[in-house]
Amino acid sequence: MNGPALRSAGLIPQAALHPIAATADVLTIVSMAALGLGVDVRSVAGAGARVTLAVVASLVALTAVSLGLIRILGIA
């Protein structure tokens, strides 16, 4: 059974939902940080200007989309 099915069946108490959600948030942040820390910046820079520009452009785009969605959805 997956999470929503367990909740629908009443097998997960209401009091456990907040700690489970908080744990999921923390684990998501840790896994994303691990992915980012696994990148060797010197190898990206050594790959050439076009690759470095593509990496920087993708980070700028990701940041812009993230901040835009946070503002639009009123999350923060």
XYZ file of N, CA and C in Angstrom:
228
model
N 0.839 -1.184 0.000
C 0.000 0.000 0.000
C 0.880 1.242 0.000
N 0.416 2.263 -0.686
C 1.163 3.514 -0.667
C 0.605 4.447 0.399
N 1.239 5.609 0.570
C 0.871 6.545 1.625
C -0.584 6.984 1.608
N -1.098 7.484 0.465
C -2.500 7.918 0.447
C -3.474 6.784 0.748
N -3.163 5.584 0.300
C -4.049 4.450 0.586
C -4.047 4.135 2.078
N -2.878 4.229 2.700
C -2.803 3.994 4.143
C -3.574 5.058 4.913
N -3.479 6.310 4.444
C -4.229 7.388 5.101
C -5.723 7.189 4.923
N -6.141 6.822 3.717
C -7.566 6.614 3.451
C -8.123 5.467 4.275
N -7.311 4.467 4.505
C -7.755 3.317 5.288
C -7.731 3.606 6.789
N -7.228 4.784 7.156
C -7.183 5.142 8.568
C -6.058 4.476 9.332
N -5.060 3.979 8.624
C -3.958 3.276 9.279
C -2.861 4.215 9.779
N -2.882 5.463 9.335
C -1.910 6.445 9.810
C -2.670 7.474 10.638
N -2.334 7.608 11.907
C -3.059 8.560 12.754
C -2.804 10.008 12.328
N -3.775 10.857 12.551
C -3.681 12.270 12.184
C -2.461 12.931 12.819
N -2.133 12.555 14.036
C -0.999 13.156 14.745
C 0.335 12.829 14.084
N 0.395 11.766 13.301
C 1.650 11.366 12.659
C 1.873 12.063 11.323
N 0.858 12.715 10.784
C 0.976 13.300 9.447
C 1.991 14.436 9.394
N 1.973 15.325 10.375
C 2.913 16.445 10.360
C 4.365 15.972 10.479
N 4.706 15.091 11.416
C 6.096 14.613 11.474
C 6.526 13.868 10.206
N 5.614 13.137 9.603
C 5.947 12.425 8.361
C 6.227 13.422 7.244
N 5.393 14.455 7.136
C 5.596 15.473 6.101
C 6.896 16.235 6.332
N 7.191 16.566 7.581
C 8.430 17.278 7.895
C 9.645 16.417 7.566
N 9.573 15.139 7.875
C 10.666 14.220 7.554
C 10.863 14.121 6.048
N 9.774 14.059 5.309
C 9.865 14.000 3.848
C 10.516 15.263 3.296
N 10.178 16.421 3.856
C 10.791 17.675 3.416
C 12.294 17.674 3.672
N 12.688 17.262 4.860
C 14.110 17.243 5.214
C 14.873 16.271 4.316
N 14.323 15.095 4.093
C 15.006 14.109 3.247
C 15.118 14.593 1.803
N 14.114 15.305 1.319
C 14.180 15.867 -0.030
C 15.294 16.902 -0.120
N 15.384 17.773 0.866
C 16.432 18.800 0.875
C 17.813 18.165 0.958
N 17.967 17.166 1.805
C 19.263 16.499 1.953
C 19.667 15.807 0.654
N 18.717 15.151 -0.001
C 19.055 14.452 -1.245
C 19.411 15.434 -2.351
N 18.719 16.569 -2.420
C 19.057 17.570 -3.437
C 20.420 18.189 -3.156
N 20.723 18.420 -1.882
C 22.038 18.950 -1.526
C 23.131 17.948 -1.879
N 22.873 16.678 -1.650
C 23.857 15.645 -1.983
C 24.128 15.613 -3.482
N 23.080 15.785 -4.274
C 23.286 15.835 -5.723
C 24.157 17.024 -6.103
N 23.868 18.175 -5.515
C 24.643 19.372 -5.823
C 26.078 19.273 -5.354
N 26.285 18.690 -4.186
C 27.640 18.565 -3.660
C 28.455 17.516 -4.407
N 27.775 16.648 -5.144
C 28.467 15.624 -5.916
C 29.051 16.141 -7.220
N 28.762 17.391 -7.559
C 29.264 17.974 -8.803
C 30.660 18.532 -8.562
N 31.590 18.137 -9.397
C 32.950 18.663 -9.317
C 33.012 19.937 -10.153
N 33.070 21.080 -9.483
C 33.032 22.377 -10.158
C 34.212 22.529 -11.108
N 35.364 22.014 -10.735
C 36.541 22.128 -11.610
C 36.346 21.379 -12.918
N 35.688 20.215 -12.860
C 35.472 19.469 -14.102
C 34.454 20.174 -14.990
N 33.459 20.816 -14.388
C 32.494 21.582 -15.190
C 33.191 22.777 -15.826
N 34.000 23.486 -15.043
C 34.720 24.641 -15.578
C 35.724 24.215 -16.642
N 36.333 23.057 -16.455
C 37.302 22.563 -17.424
C 36.674 22.047 -18.702
N 35.374 21.848 -18.700
C 34.687 21.332 -19.886
C 34.542 22.395 -20.964
N 34.768 23.639 -20.608
C 34.698 24.696 -21.605
C 33.672 25.750 -21.237
N 33.779 26.861 -21.946
C 32.919 28.004 -21.655
C 31.455 27.707 -21.962
N 31.192 26.967 -23.034
C 29.794 26.687 -23.397
C 29.105 25.834 -22.336
N 29.804 24.841 -21.828
C 29.223 23.979 -20.793
C 29.018 24.778 -19.509
N 30.008 25.577 -19.140
C 29.885 26.405 -17.944
C 28.724 27.379 -18.082
N 28.578 27.994 -19.238
C 27.468 28.913 -19.480
C 26.131 28.186 -19.400
N 26.064 26.976 -19.932
C 24.821 26.199 -19.869
C 24.462 25.854 -18.425
N 25.462 25.501 -17.622
C 25.215 25.180 -16.213
C 24.725 26.416 -15.470
N 25.387 27.536 -15.678
C 24.985 28.777 -15.002
C 23.592 29.199 -15.451
N 23.314 29.104 -16.746
C 21.987 29.477 -17.256
C 20.897 28.580 -16.678
N 21.176 27.291 -16.552
C 20.164 26.392 -15.991
C 19.925 26.682 -14.513
N 20.977 27.024 -13.777
C 20.807 27.383 -12.368
C 20.010 28.677 -12.214
N 20.280 29.652 -13.078
C 19.527 30.910 -13.033
C 18.063 30.658 -13.371
N 17.813 29.840 -14.397
C 16.429 29.532 -14.780
C 15.710 28.778 -13.668
N 16.371 27.810 -13.070
C 15.765 27.047 -11.979
C 15.445 27.948 -10.789
N 16.358 28.839 -10.466
C 16.123 29.779 -9.367
C 14.957 30.704 -9.679
N 14.909 31.223 -10.905
C 13.827 32.135 -11.290
C 12.470 31.441 -11.244
N 12.402 30.230 -11.766
C 11.136 29.485 -11.749
C 10.728 29.173 -10.311
N 11.675 28.753 -9.497
C 11.371 28.424 -8.098
C 10.854 29.636 -7.339
N 11.560 30.751 -7.456
C 11.132 31.960 -6.755
C 9.798 32.471 -7.292
N 9.599 32.365 -8.601
C 8.322 32.766 -9.184
C 7.170 31.932 -8.662
N 7.356 30.626 -8.597
C 6.300 29.757 -8.077
C 6.036 30.004 -6.595
N 7.083 30.257 -5.837
C 6.900 30.563 -4.417
C 6.060 31.824 -4.262
N 6.344 32.828 -5.078
C 5.588 34.083 -4.999
C 4.155 33.898 -5.483
N 3.976 33.211 -6.614
C 2.634 33.011 -7.179
C 1.758 32.187 -6.244
N 2.325 31.134 -5.683
C 1.555 30.251 -4.812
C 1.440 30.775 -3.384
N 2.173 31.828 -3.068
C 2.108 32.411 -1.733
C 2.640 31.495 -0.651
N 3.660 30.723 -0.986
C 4.207 29.753 -0.038
C 4.992 30.449 1.070
N 5.731 31.489 0.711
C 6.550 32.159 1.733
C 6.153 33.604 1.879
